[in-house]
Structure formats: structure tokens, C-alpha cells
CSV table of N, CA and C in Angstrom, one decimal:
chain,number,residue,atom,x,y,z
J,1,UNK,N,32.2,31.0,-18.8
J,1,UNK,CA,32.7,29.8,-19.5
J,1,UNK,C,31.6,29.1,-20.1
J,2,UNK,N,31.7,28.8,-21.4
J,2,UNK,CA,30.7,28.1,-22.2
J,2,UNK,C,31.3,26.8,-22.6
J,3,UNK,N,30.5,25.7,-22.4
J,3,UNK,CA,31.0,24.4,-22.8
J,3,UNK,C,30.3,24.1,-24.2
J,4,UNK,N,31.1,23.6,-25.1
J,4,UNK,CA,30.5,23.2,-26.4
J,4,UNK,C,30.6,21.7,-26.5
J,5,UNK,N,29.4,21.1,-26.7
J,5,UNK,CA,29.4,19.7,-26.8
J,5,UNK,C,29.0,19.3,-28.3
J,6,UNK,N,29.7,18.5,-28.9
J,6,UNK,CA,29.4,18.1,-30.3
J,6,UNK,C,28.2,17.2,-30.3
J,7,UNK,N,27.6,17.0,-31.4
J,7,UNK,CA,26.5,16.0,-31.5
J,7,UNK,C,26.9,14.6,-31.2
J,8,UNK,N,28.1,14.3,-31.5
J,8,UNK,CA,28.6,12.9,-31.2
J,8,UNK,C,28.8,12.8,-29.7
J,9,UNK,N,29.2,13.9,-29.0
J,9,UNK,CA,29.4,13.8,-27.6
J,9,UNK,C,28.0,13.6,-26.9
J,10,UNK,N,27.0,14.2,-27.4
J,10,UNK,CA,25.6,14.1,-26.9
J,10,UNK,C,25.2,12.6,-27.0
J,11,UNK,N,25.4,12.1,-28.2
J,11,UNK,CA,25.0,10.7,-28.5
J,11,UNK,C,25.8,9.7,-27.5
J,12,UNK,N,27.0,9.9,-27.3
J,12,UNK,CA,27.8,9.1,-26.4
J,12,UNK,C,27.2,9.2,-25.0
J,13,UNK,N,26.9,10.4,-24.6
J,13,UNK,CA,26.3,10.6,-23.2
J,13,UNK,C,25.0,9.9,-23.1
J,14,UNK,N,24.1,10.0,-24.1
J,14,UNK,CA,22.8,9.3,-24.0
J,14,UNK,C,23.0,7.8,-24.0
J,15,UNK,N,23.9,7.3,-24.8
J,15,UNK,CA,24.1,5.8,-24.8
J,15,UNK,C,24.7,5.4,-23.5
J,16,UNK,N,25.6,6.2,-22.9
J,16,UNK,CA,26.1,5.8,-21.5
J,16,UNK,C,25.0,5.8,-20.5
J,17,UNK,N,24.1,6.7,-20.5
J,17,UNK,CA,23.0,6.8,-19.5
J,17,UNK,C,22.1,5.6,-19.7
J,18,UNK,N,21.8,5.2,-21.0
J,18,UNK,CA,20.9,4.1,-21.2
J,18,UNK,C,21.6,2.8,-20.7
J,19,UNK,N,22.8,2.6,-21.0
J,19,UNK,CA,23.5,1.4,-20.6
J,19,UNK,C,23.6,1.3,-19.0
J,20,UNK,N,23.8,2.5,-18.4
J,20,UNK,CA,23.9,2.5,-16.9
J,20,UNK,C,22.5,2.1,-16.3
J,21,UNK,N,21.5,2.6,-16.9
J,21,UNK,CA,20.1,2.2,-16.4
J,21,UNK,C,19.8,0.8,-16.6
J,22,UNK,N,20.2,0.2,-17.7
J,22,UNK,CA,20.0,-1.2,-18.0
J,22,UNK,C,20.6,-2.1,-17.0
J,23,UNK,N,21.8,-1.7,-16.6
J,23,UNK,CA,22.5,-2.5,-15.6
J,23,UNK,C,21.9,-2.6,-14.2
J,24,UNK,N,21.1,-1.6,-13.9
J,24,UNK,CA,20.5,-1.5,-12.6
J,24,UNK,C,19.1,-2.2,-12.6
J,25,UNK,N,19.0,-3.4,-12.0
J,25,UNK,CA,17.8,-4.0,-11.9
J,25,UNK,C,17.1,-3.7,-10.6
J,26,UNK,N,15.9,-3.3,-10.6
J,26,UNK,CA,15.1,-3.0,-9.4
J,26,UNK,C,14.8,-4.3,-8.7
J,27,UNK,N,15.2,-4.3,-7.4
J,27,UNK,CA,14.8,-5.5,-6.6
J,27,UNK,C,13.5,-5.2,-6.0
J,28,UNK,N,12.5,-6.0,-6.3
J,28,UNK,CA,11.2,-5.8,-5.8
J,28,UNK,C,11.1,-6.6,-4.4
J,29,UNK,N,10.8,-5.8,-3.4
J,29,UNK,CA,10.7,-6.4,-2.1
J,29,UNK,C,9.3,-7.1,-2.0
J,30,UNK,N,9.3,-8.2,-1.3
J,30,UNK,CA,8.0,-8.9,-1.1
J,30,UNK,C,7.1,-8.0,-0.2
J,31,UNK,N,5.8,-8.2,-0.3
J,31,UNK,CA,4.9,-7.4,0.6
J,31,UNK,C,5.1,-7.8,2.0
J,32,UNK,N,4.9,-6.8,2.9
J,32,UNK,CA,5.0,-7.0,4.3
J,32,UNK,C,3.6,-7.5,4.9
J,33,UNK,N,3.6,-8.7,5.4
J,33,UNK,CA,2.3,-9.2,5.9
J,33,UNK,C,2.0,-8.6,7.3
J,34,UNK,N,0.8,-8.1,7.5
J,34,UNK,CA,0.4,-7.6,8.8
J,34,UNK,C,-1.1,-7.6,9.0
J,35,UNK,N,-1.5,-7.8,10.2
J,35,UNK,CA,-2.9,-7.8,10.5
J,35,UNK,C,-3.4,-6.3,10.7
J,36,UNK,N,-4.6,-6.0,10.3
J,36,UNK,CA,-5.1,-4.6,10.4
J,36,UNK,C,-5.0,-4.1,11.8
J,37,UNK,N,-5.3,-4.9,12.8
J,37,UNK,CA,-5.3,-4.5,14.2
J,37,UNK,C,-3.9,-4.2,14.6
J,38,UNK,N,-2.9,-4.9,14.2
J,38,UNK,CA,-1.5,-4.6,14.5
J,38,UNK,C,-1.0,-3.4,13.8
J,39,UNK,N,-1.4,-3.2,12.6
J,39,UNK,CA,-1.0,-1.9,11.8
J,39,UNK,C,-1.6,-0.7,12.5
J,40,UNK,N,-2.8,-0.8,12.9
J,40,UNK,CA,-3.5,0.3,13.6
J,40,UNK,C,-2.7,0.6,15.0
J,41,UNK,N,-2.5,-0.5,15.7
J,41,UNK,CA,-1.8,-0.3,17.0
J,41,UNK,C,-0.5,0.3,16.9
J,42,UNK,N,0.3,-0.1,15.8
J,42,UNK,CA,1.6,0.5,15.6
J,42,UNK,C,1.5,2.0,15.3
J,43,UNK,N,0.6,2.4,14.5
J,43,UNK,CA,0.5,3.8,14.2
J,43,UNK,C,0.0,4.6,15.4
J,44,UNK,N,-0.9,4.1,16.2
J,44,UNK,CA,-1.4,4.8,17.3
J,44,UNK,C,-0.3,4.9,18.4
J,45,UNK,N,0.5,3.9,18.6
J,45,UNK,CA,1.5,3.9,19.6
J,45,UNK,C,2.7,4.9,19.2
J,46,UNK,N,3.1,4.9,17.9
J,46,UNK,CA,4.2,5.7,17.5
J,46,UNK,C,4.2,5.9,16.0
J,47,UNK,N,3.4,7.0,15.6
J,47,UNK,CA,3.2,7.2,14.1
J,47,UNK,C,4.5,7.5,13.4
J,48,UNK,N,5.5,8.3,13.9
J,48,UNK,CA,6.7,8.5,13.2
J,48,UNK,C,7.5,7.2,12.9
J,49,UNK,N,7.5,6.3,13.9
J,49,UNK,CA,8.2,5.0,13.8
J,49,UNK,C,7.5,4.2,12.8
J,50,UNK,N,6.1,4.2,12.9
J,50,UNK,CA,5.3,3.4,11.9
J,50,UNK,C,5.5,3.9,10.5
J,51,UNK,N,5.6,5.2,10.3
J,51,UNK,CA,5.9,5.7,9.0
J,51,UNK,C,7.2,5.2,8.4
J,52,UNK,N,8.3,5.2,9.3
J,52,UNK,CA,9.6,4.6,8.9
J,52,UNK,C,9.4,3.2,8.4
J,53,UNK,N,8.6,2.4,9.1
J,53,UNK,CA,8.5,1.0,8.8
J,53,UNK,C,7.6,0.7,7.6
J,54,UNK,N,6.5,1.5,7.4
J,54,UNK,CA,5.5,1.1,6.5
J,54,UNK,C,5.2,2.1,5.3
J,55,UNK,N,5.5,3.4,5.5
J,55,UNK,CA,5.1,4.4,4.5
J,55,UNK,C,5.8,4.1,3.1
J,56,UNK,N,4.9,4.1,2.1
J,56,UNK,CA,5.3,3.9,0.7
J,56,UNK,C,5.8,2.4,0.5
J,57,UNK,N,5.5,1.5,1.4
J,57,UNK,CA,5.9,0.1,1.2
J,57,UNK,C,4.7,-0.7,0.9
J,58,UNK,N,4.9,-1.8,0.2
J,58,UNK,CA,3.8,-2.7,-0.1
J,58,UNK,C,3.5,-3.6,1.1
J,59,UNK,N,2.2,-3.5,1.5
J,59,UNK,CA,1.7,-4.3,2.7
J,59,UNK,C,0.7,-5.3,2.2
J,60,UNK,N,0.6,-6.4,2.9
J,60,UNK,CA,-0.5,-7.3,2.7
J,60,UNK,C,-1.3,-7.3,4.0
J,61,UNK,N,-2.4,-6.6,4.0
J,61,UNK,CA,-3.1,-6.3,5.3
J,61,UNK,C,-4.3,-7.4,5.4
J,62,UNK,N,-4.3,-8.0,6.5
J,62,UNK,CA,-5.4,-9.0,6.8
J,62,UNK,C,-6.3,-8.5,7.8
J,63,UNK,N,-7.6,-8.6,7.6
J,63,UNK,CA,-8.5,-8.0,8.6
J,63,UNK,C,-9.9,-8.4,8.3
J,64,UNK,N,-10.8,-7.8,9.1
J,64,UNK,CA,-12.2,-8.0,9.0
J,64,UNK,C,-12.8,-6.8,8.3
J,65,UNK,N,-13.7,-7.0,7.3
J,65,UNK,CA,-14.3,-5.8,6.6
J,65,UNK,C,-15.3,-5.2,7.5
J,66,UNK,N,-15.1,-3.9,7.7
J,66,UNK,CA,-16.0,-3.1,8.5
J,66,UNK,C,-17.1,-2.5,7.6
J,67,UNK,N,-16.7,-2.1,6.4
J,67,UNK,CA,-17.7,-1.4,5.5
J,67,UNK,C,-17.1,-1.5,4.1
J,68,UNK,N,-18.0,-1.5,3.1
J,68,UNK,CA,-17.6,-1.5,1.7
J,68,UNK,C,-18.3,-0.3,1.0
J,69,UNK,N,-17.5,0.5,0.3
J,69,UNK,CA,-18.1,1.5,-0.6
J,69,UNK,C,-17.7,1.1,-2.0
J,70,UNK,N,-18.5,0.2,-2.5
J,70,UNK,CA,-18.2,-0.4,-3.8
J,70,UNK,C,-18.1,0.6,-4.9
J,71,UNK,N,-19.0,1.6,-4.9
J,71,UNK,CA,-19.0,2.7,-5.9
J,71,UNK,C,-17.7,3.5,-5.9
J,72,UNK,N,-17.1,3.6,-4.8
J,72,UNK,CA,-15.9,4.4,-4.6
J,72,UNK,C,-14.6,3.6,-4.6
J,73,UNK,N,-14.8,2.2,-4.6
J,73,UNK,CA,-13.6,1.3,-4.6
J,73,UNK,C,-12.9,1.3,-3.3
J,74,UNK,N,-13.7,1.4,-2.2
J,74,UNK,CA,-13.1,1.5,-0.9
J,74,UNK,C,-13.6,0.3,0.0
J,75,UNK,N,-12.6,-0.3,0.7
J,75,UNK,CA,-12.9,-1.3,1.7
J,75,UNK,C,-12.3,-0.8,3.0
J,76,UNK,N,-13.1,-0.8,4.0
J,76,UNK,CA,-12.7,-0.4,5.4
J,76,UNK,C,-12.4,-1.6,6.2
J,77,UNK,N,-11.3,-1.7,6.8
J,77,UNK,CA,-10.9,-2.8,7.7
J,77,UNK,C,-11.0,-2.3,9.1
J,78,UNK,N,-11.6,-3.1,10.0
J,78,UNK,CA,-11.8,-2.6,11.4
J,78,UNK,C,-10.6,-3.0,12.2
J,79,UNK,N,-10.4,-2.2,13.3
J,79,UNK,CA,-9.4,-2.4,14.3
J,79,UNK,C,-10.1,-2.9,15.6
J,80,UNK,N,-9.4,-2.7,16.7
J,80,UNK,CA,-10.0,-3.1,18.0
J,80,UNK,C,-11.2,-2.2,18.2
J,81,UNK,N,-12.2,-2.7,18.9
J,81,UNK,CA,-13.4,-1.9,19.2
J,81,UNK,C,-13.1,-0.6,20.0
J,82,UNK,N,-12.1,-0.6,20.8
J,82,UNK,CA,-11.8,0.6,21.6
J,82,UNK,C,-11.1,1.7,20.8
J,83,UNK,N,-10.7,1.4,19.6
J,83,UNK,CA,-10.0,2.3,18.8
J,83,UNK,C,-10.9,2.7,17.6
J,84,UNK,N,-11.0,4.0,17.4
J,84,UNK,CA,-11.8,4.6,16.3
J,84,UNK,C,-11.2,4.5,14.9
J,85,UNK,N,-9.9,4.2,14.8
J,85,UNK,CA,-9.2,4.3,13.6
J,85,UNK,C,-9.4,3.0,12.8
J,86,UNK,N,-9.5,3.1,11.5
J,86,UNK,CA,-9.7,2.0,10.6
J,86,UNK,C,-8.6,2.0,9.5
J,87,UNK,N,-8.5,1.0,8.7
J,87,UNK,CA,-7.7,1.0,7.6
J,87,UNK,C,-8.5,1.2,6.4
J,88,UNK,N,-8.3,2.2,5.6
J,88,UNK,CA,-9.1,2.6,4.4
J,88,UNK,C,-8.3,2.1,3.2
J,89,UNK,N,-8.8,1.1,2.5
J,89,UNK,CA,-8.2,0.5,1.3
J,89,UNK,C,-8.8,0.9,0.0
J,90,UNK,N,-8.1,1.6,-0.8
J,90,UNK,CA,-8.6,1.9,-2.2
J,90,UNK,C,-8.3,0.7,-3.0
J,91,UNK,N,-9.3,0.0,-3.5
J,91,UNK,CA,-9.1,-1.3,-4.2
J,91,UNK,C,-9.6,-1.2,-5.6
J,92,UNK,N,-8.8,-1.8,-6.5
J,92,UNK,CA,-9.1,-1.9,-7.9
J,92,UNK,C,-10.0,-3.1,-8.1
J,93,UNK,N,-11.0,-3.0,-9.0
J,93,UNK,CA,-11.8,-4.2,-9.3
J,93,UNK,C,-13.2,-4.1,-8.7
J,94,UNK,N,-13.9,-5.2,-8.9
J,94,UNK,CA,-15.3,-5.3,-8.5
J,94,UNK,C,-15.4,-5.7,-7.0
J,95,UNK,N,-16.1,-4.9,-6.2
J,95,UNK,CA,-16.3,-5.2,-4.8
J,95,UNK,C,-17.7,-5.7,-4.5
J,96,UNK,N,-18.5,-6.0,-5.4
J,96,UNK,CA,-19.8,-6.4,-5.2
J,96,UNK,C,-20.0,-7.7,-4.3
J,97,UNK,N,-18.9,-8.5,-4.3
J,97,UNK,CA,-19.0,-9.8,-3.5
J,97,UNK,C,-18.4,-9.6,-2.1
J,98,UNK,N,-17.9,-8.5,-1.8
J,98,UNK,CA,-17.3,-8.2,-0.5
J,98,UNK,C,-18.3,-7.6,0.4
J,99,UNK,N,-18.4,-8.2,1.6
J,99,UNK,CA,-19.4,-7.8,2.6
J,99,UNK,C,-18.8,-7.5,3.9
J,100,UNK,N,-19.5,-6.6,4.7
J,100,UNK,CA,-19.0,-6.4,6.1
J,100,UNK,C,-19.0,-7.7,6.8
J,101,UNK,N,-18.0,-7.9,7.6
J,101,UNK,CA,-17.8,-9.1,8.4
J,101,UNK,C,-17.0,-10.1,7.7
J,102,UNK,N,-16.7,-10.0,6.4
J,102,UNK,CA,-15.8,-10.9,5.7
J,102,UNK,C,-14.4,-10.8,6.2
J,103,UNK,N,-13.7,-11.9,6.2
J,103,UNK,CA,-12.2,-11.9,6.4
J,103,UNK,C,-11.6,-11.6,5.1
J,104,UNK,N,-10.5,-10.8,5.0
J,104,UNK,CA,-10.0,-10.4,3.8
J,104,UNK,C,-8.5,-10.1,3.9
J,105,UNK,N,-7.8,-10.3,2.8
J,105,UNK,CA,-6.4,-9.9,2.7
J,105,UNK,C,-6.2,-8.9,1.5
J,106,UNK,N,-5.7,-7.7,1.7
J,106,UNK,CA,-5.6,-6.8,0.6
J,106,UNK,C,-4.1,-6.3,0.6
J,107,UNK,N,-3.6,-6.4,-0.7
J,107,UNK,CA,-2.2,-5.9,-0.9
J,107,UNK,C,-2.2,-4.6,-1.5
J,108,UNK,N,-1.4,-3.6,-1.0
J,108,UNK,CA,-1.4,-2.3,-1.6
J,108,UNK,C,-0.3,-1.5,-0.9
J,109,UNK,N,-0.2,-0.2,-1.3
J,109,UNK,CA,0.9,0.7,-0.8
J,109,UNK,C,0.4,1.5,0.3
J,110,UNK,N,1.1,1.5,1.4
J,110,UNK,CA,0.7,2.3,2.6
J,110,UNK,C,1.0,3.8,2.3
J,111,UNK,N,0.0,4.6,2.5
J,111,UNK,CA,0.1,6.0,2.3
J,111,UNK,C,0.2,6.8,3.6
J,112,UNK,N,0.2,6.1,4.7
J,112,UNK,CA,0.4,6.7,6.0
J,112,UNK,C,-0.9,6.9,6.8
J,113,UNK,N,-0.9,7.7,7.8
J,113,UNK,CA,-2.0,7.9,8.7
J,113,UNK,C,-2.3,9.3,8.9
J,114,UNK,N,-3.5,9.7,8.7
J,114,UNK,CA,-4.1,11.0,9.0
J,114,UNK,C,-5.2,10.8,9.9
J,115,UNK,N,-6.4,10.6,9.4
J,115,UNK,CA,-7.5,10.3,10.2
J,115,UNK,C,-7.6,8.7,10.3
J,116,UNK,N,-7.3,8.1,9.2
J,116,UNK,CA,-7.3,6.6,9.1
J,116,UNK,C,-6.0,6.3,8.4
J,117,UNK,N,-5.6,5.0,8.5
J,117,UNK,CA,-4.5,4.5,7.7
J,117,UNK,C,-4.9,4.2,6.3
J,118,UNK,N,-4.2,4.7,5.3
J,118,UNK,CA,-4.7,4.5,3.9
J,118,UNK,C,-3.8,3.6,3.2
J,119,UNK,N,-4.4,2.7,2.4
J,119,UNK,CA,-3.7,1.8,1.5
J,119,UNK,C,-4.2,2.1,0.1
J,120,UNK,N,-3.3,2.4,-0.8
J,120,UNK,CA,-3.6,2.7,-2.1
J,120,UNK,C,-3.3,1.6,-3.1
J,121,UNK,N,-3.9,1.6,-4.3
J,121,UNK,CA,-3.6,0.6,-5.3
J,121,UNK,C,-3.8,-0.8,-4.8
J,122,UNK,N,-4.9,-1.0,-4.0
J,122,UNK,CA,-5.1,-2.2,-3.4
J,122,UNK,C,-5.6,-3.3,-4.4
J,123,UNK,N,-5.2,-4.5,-4.0
J,123,UNK,CA,-5.7,-5.7,-4.8
J,123,UNK,C,-6.1,-6.8,-3.7
J,124,UNK,N,-7.3,-7.3,-3.9
J,124,UNK,CA,-7.8,-8.3,-3.0
J,124,UNK,C,-7.0,-9.6,-3.3
J,125,UNK,N,-6.3,-10.1,-2.3
J,125,UNK,CA,-5.6,-11.4,-2.4
J,125,UNK,C,-6.4,-12.6,-2.0
J,126,UNK,N,-7.3,-12.4,-1.0
J,126,UNK,CA,-8.2,-13.4,-0.6
J,126,UNK,C,-9.4,-12.8,0.2
J,127,UNK,N,-10.5,-13.3,0.0
J,127,UNK,CA,-11.7,-12.8,0.8
J,127,UNK,C,-12.5,-14.1,1.1
J,128,UNK,N,-12.9,-14.2,2.4
J,128,UNK,CA,-13.6,-15.3,2.9
J,128,UNK,C,-14.8,-14.8,3.6
J,129,UNK,N,-16.0,-15.3,3.2
J,129,UNK,CA,-17.2,-14.9,3.9
J,129,UNK,C,-17.2,-15.6,5.3
J,130,UNK,N,-17.4,-14.8,6.3
J,130,UNK,CA,-17.5,-15.4,7.7
J,130,UNK,C,-18.9,-15.7,8.0
J,131,UNK,N,-19.1,-16.9,8.5
J,131,UNK,CA,-20.5,-17.3,8.8
J,131,UNK,C,-21.0,-16.5,10.0
J,132,UNK,N,-22.2,-16.1,9.9
J,132,UNK,CA,-22.8,-15.2,11.0
J,132,UNK,C,-23.5,-16.1,12.0
């Protein structure tokens, strides 16, 4: 069985698809605020549940900078001292003013947990130098 569609039928179909897509507005969910220590604890306790809660969602992670790899665009946020896992944030922009020990909030997309918890497309929302 071969279906024959006229050129006017194709045009009608394309217009219908465009109009349907126009009617659907994407609702942007606000970022989920969470402390780095809580995020790490959640993944350590139950990674599958944490993936359901956070994977591919926009998070706003607050924590203390453990290390900065400015050349690679990476900010590491520390967890509890007893846990070896960190939050690895790939951040856009200049990191020259960010130092280990600073308090920081980074917004980005959670990519899950392998060796560390990864945040992609990060943007620094706030950084505060902590007095030593």
C-alpha cells in the first residue's frame, strides 16, 4: 500500500506541526537549592533515588571551594571530611577570583554520580571570600 500525499497536503501538515509547537510553552522549573554536603550525602545514601531527584535538573549548589582548576573551568566543592566524594562543577567564565576556602553558590545541571557528583553548564551565582 502506497500513500500519495500532494504538495498541499505536506504544507498543511507542516503548518499544523508548527502551530502545535507554538501552543506548547515550556515551563522552566526554578533551580533546586541544595548544600554540597547534603547533595553528596543523598547520593552516598541512595544513588538511584538521588538520580530520580536530581539527574538532569537545574541545581543551585552552595558549598565551600575545595580546589579550582581555572584553566579547565572546574570548581570542586567539598563535602564532609569523612567522605572522599566532591561536587565537580564545570563553570563558564573567569575563575581567577575564586579561591579554595571561599563560600560559593553555583547553578548548573546535575549530570549524576560516578566518582564525583558532576554539575555541567555551571554559572557562579555568588562567591564570598571566607576570612582565614
